[in-house]
Coordinates of C-alpha atoms and ligand atoms in Angstrom, one line a residue:
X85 CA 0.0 0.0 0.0
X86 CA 1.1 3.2 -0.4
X87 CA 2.6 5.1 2.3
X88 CA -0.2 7.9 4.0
X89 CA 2.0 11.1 4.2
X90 CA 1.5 13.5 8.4
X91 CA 1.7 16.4 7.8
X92 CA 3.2 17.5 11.7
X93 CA 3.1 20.2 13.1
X94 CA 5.0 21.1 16.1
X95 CA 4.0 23.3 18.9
X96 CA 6.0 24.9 21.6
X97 CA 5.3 22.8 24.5
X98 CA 7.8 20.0 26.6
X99 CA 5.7 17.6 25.4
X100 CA 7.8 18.1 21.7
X101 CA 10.0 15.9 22.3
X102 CA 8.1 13.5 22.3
X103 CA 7.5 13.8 18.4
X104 CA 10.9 12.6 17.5
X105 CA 9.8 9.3 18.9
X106 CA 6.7 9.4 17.6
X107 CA 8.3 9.9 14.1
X108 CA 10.1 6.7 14.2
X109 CA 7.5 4.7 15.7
X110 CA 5.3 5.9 12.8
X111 CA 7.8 5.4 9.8
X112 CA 8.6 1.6 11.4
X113 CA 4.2 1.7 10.6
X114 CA 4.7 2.5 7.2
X115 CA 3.9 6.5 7.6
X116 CA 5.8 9.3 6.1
X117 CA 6.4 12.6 8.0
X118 CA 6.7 16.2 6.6
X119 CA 7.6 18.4 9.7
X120 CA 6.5 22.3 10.3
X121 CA 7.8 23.8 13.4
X122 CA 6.9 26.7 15.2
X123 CA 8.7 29.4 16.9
X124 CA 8.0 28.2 20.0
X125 CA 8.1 24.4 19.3
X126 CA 11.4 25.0 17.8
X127 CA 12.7 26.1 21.4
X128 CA 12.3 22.0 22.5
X129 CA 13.7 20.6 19.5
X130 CA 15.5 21.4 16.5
X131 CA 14.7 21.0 13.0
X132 CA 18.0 19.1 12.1
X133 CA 16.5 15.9 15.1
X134 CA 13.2 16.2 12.7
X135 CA 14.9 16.2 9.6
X136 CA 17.5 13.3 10.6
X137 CA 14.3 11.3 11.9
X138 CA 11.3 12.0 9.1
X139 CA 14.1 12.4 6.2
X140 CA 12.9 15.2 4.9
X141 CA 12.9 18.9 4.9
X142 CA 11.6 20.7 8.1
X143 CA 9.9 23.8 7.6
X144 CA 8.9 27.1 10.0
X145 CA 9.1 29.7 7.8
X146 CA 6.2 31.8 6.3
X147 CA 8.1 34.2 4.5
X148 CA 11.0 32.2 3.4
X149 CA 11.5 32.7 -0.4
X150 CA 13.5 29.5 -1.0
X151 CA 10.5 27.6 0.7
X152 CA 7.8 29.1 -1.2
X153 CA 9.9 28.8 -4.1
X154 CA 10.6 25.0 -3.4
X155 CA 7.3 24.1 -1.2
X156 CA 4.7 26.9 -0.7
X157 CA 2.5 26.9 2.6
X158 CA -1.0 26.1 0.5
X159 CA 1.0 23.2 -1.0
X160 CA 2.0 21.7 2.4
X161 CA -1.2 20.9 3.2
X162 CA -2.3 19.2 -0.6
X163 CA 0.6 16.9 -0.8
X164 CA -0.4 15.3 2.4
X165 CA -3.1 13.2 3.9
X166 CA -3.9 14.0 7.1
X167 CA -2.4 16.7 9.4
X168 CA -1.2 16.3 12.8
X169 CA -0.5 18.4 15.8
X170 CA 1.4 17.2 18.2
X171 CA 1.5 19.3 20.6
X172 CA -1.3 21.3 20.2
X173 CA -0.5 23.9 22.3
X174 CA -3.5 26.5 24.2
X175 CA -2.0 28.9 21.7
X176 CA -2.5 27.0 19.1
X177 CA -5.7 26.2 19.6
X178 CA -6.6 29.2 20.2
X179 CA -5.4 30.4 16.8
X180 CA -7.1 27.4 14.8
X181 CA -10.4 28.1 16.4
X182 CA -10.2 32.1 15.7
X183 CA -8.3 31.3 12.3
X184 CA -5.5 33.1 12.9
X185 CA -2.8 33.2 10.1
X186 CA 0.3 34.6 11.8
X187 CA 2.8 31.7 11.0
X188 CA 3.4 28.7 8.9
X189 CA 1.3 26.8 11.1
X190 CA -1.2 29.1 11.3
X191 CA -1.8 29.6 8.0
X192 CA -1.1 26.2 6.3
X193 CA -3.6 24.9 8.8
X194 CA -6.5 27.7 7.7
X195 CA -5.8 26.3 4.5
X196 CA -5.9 22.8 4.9
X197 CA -8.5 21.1 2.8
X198 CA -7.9 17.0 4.7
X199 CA -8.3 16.0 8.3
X200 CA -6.8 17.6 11.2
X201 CA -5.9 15.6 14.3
X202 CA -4.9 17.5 17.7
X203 CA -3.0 15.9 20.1
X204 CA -3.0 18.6 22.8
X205 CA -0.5 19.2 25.8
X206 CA -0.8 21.9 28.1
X207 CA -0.8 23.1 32.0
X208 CA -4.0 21.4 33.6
X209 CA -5.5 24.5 34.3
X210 CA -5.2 25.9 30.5
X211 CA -6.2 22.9 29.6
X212 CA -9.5 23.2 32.3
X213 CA -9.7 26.9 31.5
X214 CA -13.0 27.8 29.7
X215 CA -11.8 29.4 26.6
X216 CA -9.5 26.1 25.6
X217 CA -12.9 24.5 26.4
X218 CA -14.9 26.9 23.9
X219 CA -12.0 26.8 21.8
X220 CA -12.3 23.2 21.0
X221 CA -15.9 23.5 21.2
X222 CA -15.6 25.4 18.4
X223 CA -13.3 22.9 16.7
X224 CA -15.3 20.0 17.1
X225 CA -18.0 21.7 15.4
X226 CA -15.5 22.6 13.0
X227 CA -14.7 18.4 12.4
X228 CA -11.3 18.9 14.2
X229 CA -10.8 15.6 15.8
X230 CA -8.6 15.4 18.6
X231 CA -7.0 12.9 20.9
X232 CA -6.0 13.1 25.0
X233 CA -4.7 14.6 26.7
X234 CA -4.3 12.0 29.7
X235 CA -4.0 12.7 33.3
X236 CA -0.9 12.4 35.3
X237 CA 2.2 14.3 35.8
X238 CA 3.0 17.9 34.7
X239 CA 6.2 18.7 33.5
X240 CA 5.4 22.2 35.4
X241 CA 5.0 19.9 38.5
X242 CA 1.0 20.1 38.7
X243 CA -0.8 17.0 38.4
X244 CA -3.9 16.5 36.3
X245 CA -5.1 16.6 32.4
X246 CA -2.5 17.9 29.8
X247 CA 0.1 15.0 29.6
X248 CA 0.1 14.8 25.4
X249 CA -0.9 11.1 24.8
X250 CA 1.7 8.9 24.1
X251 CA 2.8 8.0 20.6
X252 CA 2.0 4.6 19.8
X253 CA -2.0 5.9 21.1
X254 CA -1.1 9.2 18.6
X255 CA -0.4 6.4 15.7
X256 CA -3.3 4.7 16.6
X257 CA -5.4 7.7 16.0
X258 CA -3.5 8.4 12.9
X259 CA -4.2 5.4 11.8
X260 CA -8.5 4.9 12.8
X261 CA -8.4 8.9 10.9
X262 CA -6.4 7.2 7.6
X263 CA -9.1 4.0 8.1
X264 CA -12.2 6.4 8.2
X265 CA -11.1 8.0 4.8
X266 CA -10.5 5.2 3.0
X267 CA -10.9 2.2 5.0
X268 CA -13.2 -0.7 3.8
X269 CA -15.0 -0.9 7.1
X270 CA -15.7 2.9 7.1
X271 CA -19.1 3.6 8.9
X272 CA -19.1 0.2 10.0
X273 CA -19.8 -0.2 13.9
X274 CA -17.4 -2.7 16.1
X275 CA -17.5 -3.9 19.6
X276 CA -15.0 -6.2 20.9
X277 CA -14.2 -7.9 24.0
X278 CA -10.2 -8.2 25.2
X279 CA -8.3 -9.3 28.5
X280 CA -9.1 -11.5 31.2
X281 CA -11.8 -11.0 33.8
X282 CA -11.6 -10.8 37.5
X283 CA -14.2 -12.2 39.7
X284 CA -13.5 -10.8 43.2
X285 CA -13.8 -13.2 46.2
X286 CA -13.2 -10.1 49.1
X287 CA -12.1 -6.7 48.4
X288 CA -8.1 -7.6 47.8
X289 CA -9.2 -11.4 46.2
X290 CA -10.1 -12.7 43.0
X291 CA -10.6 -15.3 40.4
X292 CA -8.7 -14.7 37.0
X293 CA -6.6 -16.3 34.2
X294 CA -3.7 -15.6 32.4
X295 CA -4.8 -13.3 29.0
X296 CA -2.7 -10.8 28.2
X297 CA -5.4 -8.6 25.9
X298 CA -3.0 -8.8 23.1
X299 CA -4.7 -10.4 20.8
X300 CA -8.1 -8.5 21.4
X301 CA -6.6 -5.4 21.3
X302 CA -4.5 -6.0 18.0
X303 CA -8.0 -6.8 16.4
X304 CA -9.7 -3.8 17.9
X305 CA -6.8 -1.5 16.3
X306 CA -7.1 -3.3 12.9
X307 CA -11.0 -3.1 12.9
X308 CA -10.5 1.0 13.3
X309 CA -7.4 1.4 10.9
X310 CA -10.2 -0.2 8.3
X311 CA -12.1 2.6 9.4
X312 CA -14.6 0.6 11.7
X313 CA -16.2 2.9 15.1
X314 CA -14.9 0.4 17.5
X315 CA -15.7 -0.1 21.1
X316 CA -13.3 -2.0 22.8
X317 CA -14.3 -3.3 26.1
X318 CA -11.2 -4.6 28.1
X319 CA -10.9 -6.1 31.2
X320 CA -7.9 -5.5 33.3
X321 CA -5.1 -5.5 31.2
X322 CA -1.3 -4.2 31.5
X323 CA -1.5 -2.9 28.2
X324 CA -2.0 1.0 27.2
X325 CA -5.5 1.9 26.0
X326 CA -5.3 2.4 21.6
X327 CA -6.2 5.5 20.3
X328 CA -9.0 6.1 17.9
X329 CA -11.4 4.2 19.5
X330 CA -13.7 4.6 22.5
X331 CA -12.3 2.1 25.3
X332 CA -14.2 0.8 28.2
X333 CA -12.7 -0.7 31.2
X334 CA -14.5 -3.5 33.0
X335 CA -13.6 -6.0 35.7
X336 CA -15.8 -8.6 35.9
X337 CA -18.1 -10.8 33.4
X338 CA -21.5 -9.1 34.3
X339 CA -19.8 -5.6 33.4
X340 CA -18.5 -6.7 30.7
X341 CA -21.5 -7.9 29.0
X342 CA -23.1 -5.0 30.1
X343 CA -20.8 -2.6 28.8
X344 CA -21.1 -5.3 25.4
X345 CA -24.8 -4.9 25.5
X346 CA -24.7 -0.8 25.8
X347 CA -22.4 -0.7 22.7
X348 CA -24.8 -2.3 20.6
X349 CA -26.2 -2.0 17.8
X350 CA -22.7 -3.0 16.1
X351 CA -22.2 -4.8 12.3
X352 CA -19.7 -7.1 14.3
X353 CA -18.8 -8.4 17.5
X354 CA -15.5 -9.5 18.2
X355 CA -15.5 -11.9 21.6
X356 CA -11.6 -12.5 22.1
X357 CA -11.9 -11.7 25.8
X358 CA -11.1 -14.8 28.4
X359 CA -14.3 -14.2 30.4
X360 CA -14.1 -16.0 33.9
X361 CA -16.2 -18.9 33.3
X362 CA -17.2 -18.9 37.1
X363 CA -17.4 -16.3 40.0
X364 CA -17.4 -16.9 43.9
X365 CA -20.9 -17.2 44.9
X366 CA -20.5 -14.8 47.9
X367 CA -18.2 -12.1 47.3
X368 CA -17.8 -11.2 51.1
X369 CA -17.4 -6.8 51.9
X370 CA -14.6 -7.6 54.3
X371 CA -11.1 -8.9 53.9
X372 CA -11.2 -12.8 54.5
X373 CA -8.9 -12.8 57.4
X374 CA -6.9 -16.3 58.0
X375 CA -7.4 -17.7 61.4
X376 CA -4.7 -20.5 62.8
X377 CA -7.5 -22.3 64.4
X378 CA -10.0 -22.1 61.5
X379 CA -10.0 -24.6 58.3
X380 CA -9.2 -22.7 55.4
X381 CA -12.6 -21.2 53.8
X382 CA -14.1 -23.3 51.0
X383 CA -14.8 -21.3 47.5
X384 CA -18.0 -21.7 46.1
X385 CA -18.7 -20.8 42.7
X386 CA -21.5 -20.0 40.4
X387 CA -21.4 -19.7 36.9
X388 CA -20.7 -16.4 34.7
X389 CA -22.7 -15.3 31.8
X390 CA -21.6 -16.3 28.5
X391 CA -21.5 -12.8 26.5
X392 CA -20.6 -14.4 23.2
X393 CA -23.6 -16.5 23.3
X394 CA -25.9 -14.3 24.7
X395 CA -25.8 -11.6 22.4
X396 CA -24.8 -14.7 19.6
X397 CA -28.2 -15.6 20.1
X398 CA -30.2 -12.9 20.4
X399 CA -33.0 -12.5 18.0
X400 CA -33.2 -8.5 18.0
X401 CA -30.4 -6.3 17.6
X402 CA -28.0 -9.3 16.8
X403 CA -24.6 -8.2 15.1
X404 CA -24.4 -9.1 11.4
X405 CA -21.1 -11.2 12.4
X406 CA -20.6 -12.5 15.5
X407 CA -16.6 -14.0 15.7
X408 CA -15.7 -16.1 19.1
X409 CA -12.5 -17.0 20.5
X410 CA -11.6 -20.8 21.7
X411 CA -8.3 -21.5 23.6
X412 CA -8.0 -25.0 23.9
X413 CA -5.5 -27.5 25.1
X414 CA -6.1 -30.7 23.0
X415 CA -8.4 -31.9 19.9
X416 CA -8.6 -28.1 19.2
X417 CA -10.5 -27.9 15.7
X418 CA -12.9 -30.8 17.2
X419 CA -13.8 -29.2 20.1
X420 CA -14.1 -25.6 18.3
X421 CA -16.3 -26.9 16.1
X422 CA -18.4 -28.4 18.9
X423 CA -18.3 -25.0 20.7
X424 CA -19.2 -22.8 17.3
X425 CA -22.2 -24.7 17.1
X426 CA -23.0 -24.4 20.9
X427 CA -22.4 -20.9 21.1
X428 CA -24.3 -19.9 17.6
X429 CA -21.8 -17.3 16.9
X430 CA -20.8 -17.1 12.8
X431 CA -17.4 -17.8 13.2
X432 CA -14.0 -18.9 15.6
X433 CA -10.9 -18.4 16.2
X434 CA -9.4 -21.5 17.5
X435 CA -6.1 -21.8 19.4
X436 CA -4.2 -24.2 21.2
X437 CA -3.6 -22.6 24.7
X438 CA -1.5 -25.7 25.9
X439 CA 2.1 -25.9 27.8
X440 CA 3.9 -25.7 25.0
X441 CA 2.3 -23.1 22.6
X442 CA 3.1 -19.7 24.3
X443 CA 0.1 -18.3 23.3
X444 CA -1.0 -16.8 26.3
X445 CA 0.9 -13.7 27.7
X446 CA 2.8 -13.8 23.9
X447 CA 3.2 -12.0 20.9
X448 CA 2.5 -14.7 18.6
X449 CA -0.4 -17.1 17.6
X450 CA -1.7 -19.9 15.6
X451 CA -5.3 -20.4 14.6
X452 CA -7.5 -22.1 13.2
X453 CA -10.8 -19.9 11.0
X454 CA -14.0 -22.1 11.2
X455 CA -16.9 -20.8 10.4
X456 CA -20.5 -21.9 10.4
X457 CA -21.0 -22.9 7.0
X458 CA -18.4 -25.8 7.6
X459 CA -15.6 -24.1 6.2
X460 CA -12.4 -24.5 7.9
X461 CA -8.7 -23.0 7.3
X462 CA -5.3 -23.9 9.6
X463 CA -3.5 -19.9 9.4
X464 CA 0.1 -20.3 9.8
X465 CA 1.9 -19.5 13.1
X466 CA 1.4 -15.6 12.9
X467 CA 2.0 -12.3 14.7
X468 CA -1.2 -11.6 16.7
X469 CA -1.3 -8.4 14.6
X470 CA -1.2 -10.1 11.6
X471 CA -3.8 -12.4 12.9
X472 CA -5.7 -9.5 13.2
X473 CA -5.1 -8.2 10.3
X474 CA -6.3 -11.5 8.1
X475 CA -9.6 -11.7 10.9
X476 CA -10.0 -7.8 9.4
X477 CA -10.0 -8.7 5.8
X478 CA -12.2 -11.4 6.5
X479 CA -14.5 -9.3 8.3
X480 CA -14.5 -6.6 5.7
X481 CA -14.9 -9.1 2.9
X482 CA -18.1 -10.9 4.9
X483 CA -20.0 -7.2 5.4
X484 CA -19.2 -5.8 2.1
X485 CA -19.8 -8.3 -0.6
X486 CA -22.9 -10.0 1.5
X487 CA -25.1 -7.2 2.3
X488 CA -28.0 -8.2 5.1
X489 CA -26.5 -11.5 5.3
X490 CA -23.2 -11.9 6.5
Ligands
LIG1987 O1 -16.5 -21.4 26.5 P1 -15.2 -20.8 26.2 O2 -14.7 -19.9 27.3 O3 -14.1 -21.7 25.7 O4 -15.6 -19.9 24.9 C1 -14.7 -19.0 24.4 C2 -15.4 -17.9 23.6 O5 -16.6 -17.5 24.3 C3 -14.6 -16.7 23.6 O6 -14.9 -16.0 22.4 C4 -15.0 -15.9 24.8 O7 -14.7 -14.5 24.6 C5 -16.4 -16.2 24.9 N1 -17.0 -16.2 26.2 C6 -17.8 -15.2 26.7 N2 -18.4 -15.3 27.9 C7 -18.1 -16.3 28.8 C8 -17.2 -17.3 28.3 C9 -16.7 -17.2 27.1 O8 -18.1 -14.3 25.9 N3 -18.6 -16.3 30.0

């Protein structure tokens, strides 16, 4: 495919340096940076780092002859896909909602005819302050998209919203605006379900497995860089939310298909989440305290809700596709198939989870595709991005060339 082309530009904000990793992250993707920095950014890092890292010219210039001569401002803009700003200053913000033409920045982004995507960084109180509020107000209504900023740390030392999101969530983003413009699953709705649950016990206890979320979350980040609106629903995970994509955190199975069943209506549901099959009947309030004299307490269990089969067989508001997930440890396709038919979902994923497979916790996978049809295909050991990738085209393929009856 050919490579989108950022357009970045650079605010003047600590959170710039940032954009130098951001660059390289994003070329290892496949995406090709054109850097404009402002004054100000300009004072946090310097164009020769940009132009080492995106191998190409920086610019910051309005009035430079030799750039308009070479590259004028209006131009910028055409010969690029999608326009970042990372950081999006106050100031900057500011100017795009009042559309100011003072700089480069300025004044390639009032002429920017594609996508603009802020990634803003700022002081928690500018960022709280109620003209940044009405000034992206304004640029929502204006179809400015914008992702972050998270809460944490300051670099002035205050704590709160204005950390500029981190760069492989930025790329994310980049990537869900790239899928929405030309994406096959563009305007396509997508829940799916990642990561373990945890069924507490007492307030410090609980019952869980071993999922890492990887997989689930590599196909929630394929589904939106095909341009899907995905909800991804993870349970507790060690992995950093994506960007582009509205992510809801859950702990247990009940929330989970809760927060499933308030995403809907979706085209497809994606159930690669490793949903506690059973809960401790009695969650106690208090802290189970061990007592020398006493025989250790004896867990009693009650079973979860199965989410894929729930909403698998629903009869109203039932996802075009519904795809499962099955992590077995021996006569895998057998048993999938068994479990396809149990579950009445429209396809699986089947993997064998055992000792030796390293699925769990890893980076990489090997499935099997069955679907209900009958049809059946062994995918090659793969990385679980690439996995998703292949589930993706599937998908896409299934909504697009079988209208009303995938
Ligand atoms: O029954 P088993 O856990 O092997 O089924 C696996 C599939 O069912 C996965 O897609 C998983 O996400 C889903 N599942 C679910 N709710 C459960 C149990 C499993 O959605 N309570």
């Amino acid at each position: 495919m050919e490579k989108a082309r950022i357009l970045l530009v650079i605010g003047g904000g600590i959170a710039a340096y940032k954009t130098l990793e951001l660059i390289r992250r994003g070329r290892a993707r496949g995406l090709a940076f054109r850097c404009v920095l402002t004054r100000a950014g300009a004072e946090f890092v310097t164009p020769l780092a940009l132009a080492s890292l995106s191998g190409e010219k920086v610019y910051s210039d309005l009035f430079s002859l030799t750039d308009e001569v070479e590259m004028g401002h209006i131009r910028l803009s055409r010969e690029a896909d999608l326009i970042l700003v990372a950081p999006a200053t106050a100031d900057l913000i500011a100017k795009m909602a009042g559309g100011h033409a003072d700089d480069l920045a300025s004044t390639l982004l009032l002429a920017a005819d594609k996508p603009v995507l802020l990634a803003p960084a700022m002081n928690v109180r500018m960022w709280s302050h109620p003209a940044t509020q009405r000034n992206l107000a304004q640029l929502k209504a204006d179809g400015v998209r914008w992702i972050g900023p998270e809460a944490g740390d300051l670099a002035c030392g205050e704590e709160g919203f204005g950390r500029m999101a981190e760069p492989e969530a930025i790329l994310d983003a980049l990537s869900a605006e790239l899928g929405r413009m030309r994406g096959p699953l563009r305007g396509r709705r997508a829940v799916v379900t990642s990561g373990p649950t945890q069924e507490p016990w007492d307030p410090v206890r609980f019952l869980s497995n071993r999922s890492s979320g990887k997989q689930g979350h590599a196909i929630a980040r394929a589904l939106a860089a095909a341009g899907a609106q995905v909800t991804l629903v993870a349970g507790p995970v060690a992995l950093p939310d994506p960007g582009g994509m509205e992510v809801v955190h859950v702990r247990s199975a009940r929330e989970m298909l809760a927060a499933v069943e308030r995403s809907l209506p979706a085209d497809v549901l994606v159930c690669a989440a490793a949903v506690a099959d059973w809960r401790p009947r009695s969650p106690r309030e208090d802290k189970i305290k061990k007592q020398a004299e006493r025989a250790p307490p004896v867990l009693a269990l009650e079973e979860n809700p199965d989410i894929l089969k729930t909403i698998a067989q629903r009869r109203e508001g039932r996802p075009r596709l519904v795809v499962g997930f099955a992590a077995e440890t021996e006569r895998v396709v057998e048993r999938a198939r068994a479990k396809l038919a149990q579950k009445g979902c429209d396809w699986l994923l089947a993997n064998d989870v055992g000792p030796q497979s390293c699925v769990l916790g890893g980076d990489r996978n090997r499935v099997w595709w069955l679907s209900r049809d009958g049809a059946e295909e062994a995918w090659p050991e793969l990385g679980k991005e690439e996995v998703a990738r292949r589930l993706v085209a599937r998908i896409a393929d299934a909504l697009g060339c079988a209208a009303g009856e995938a």
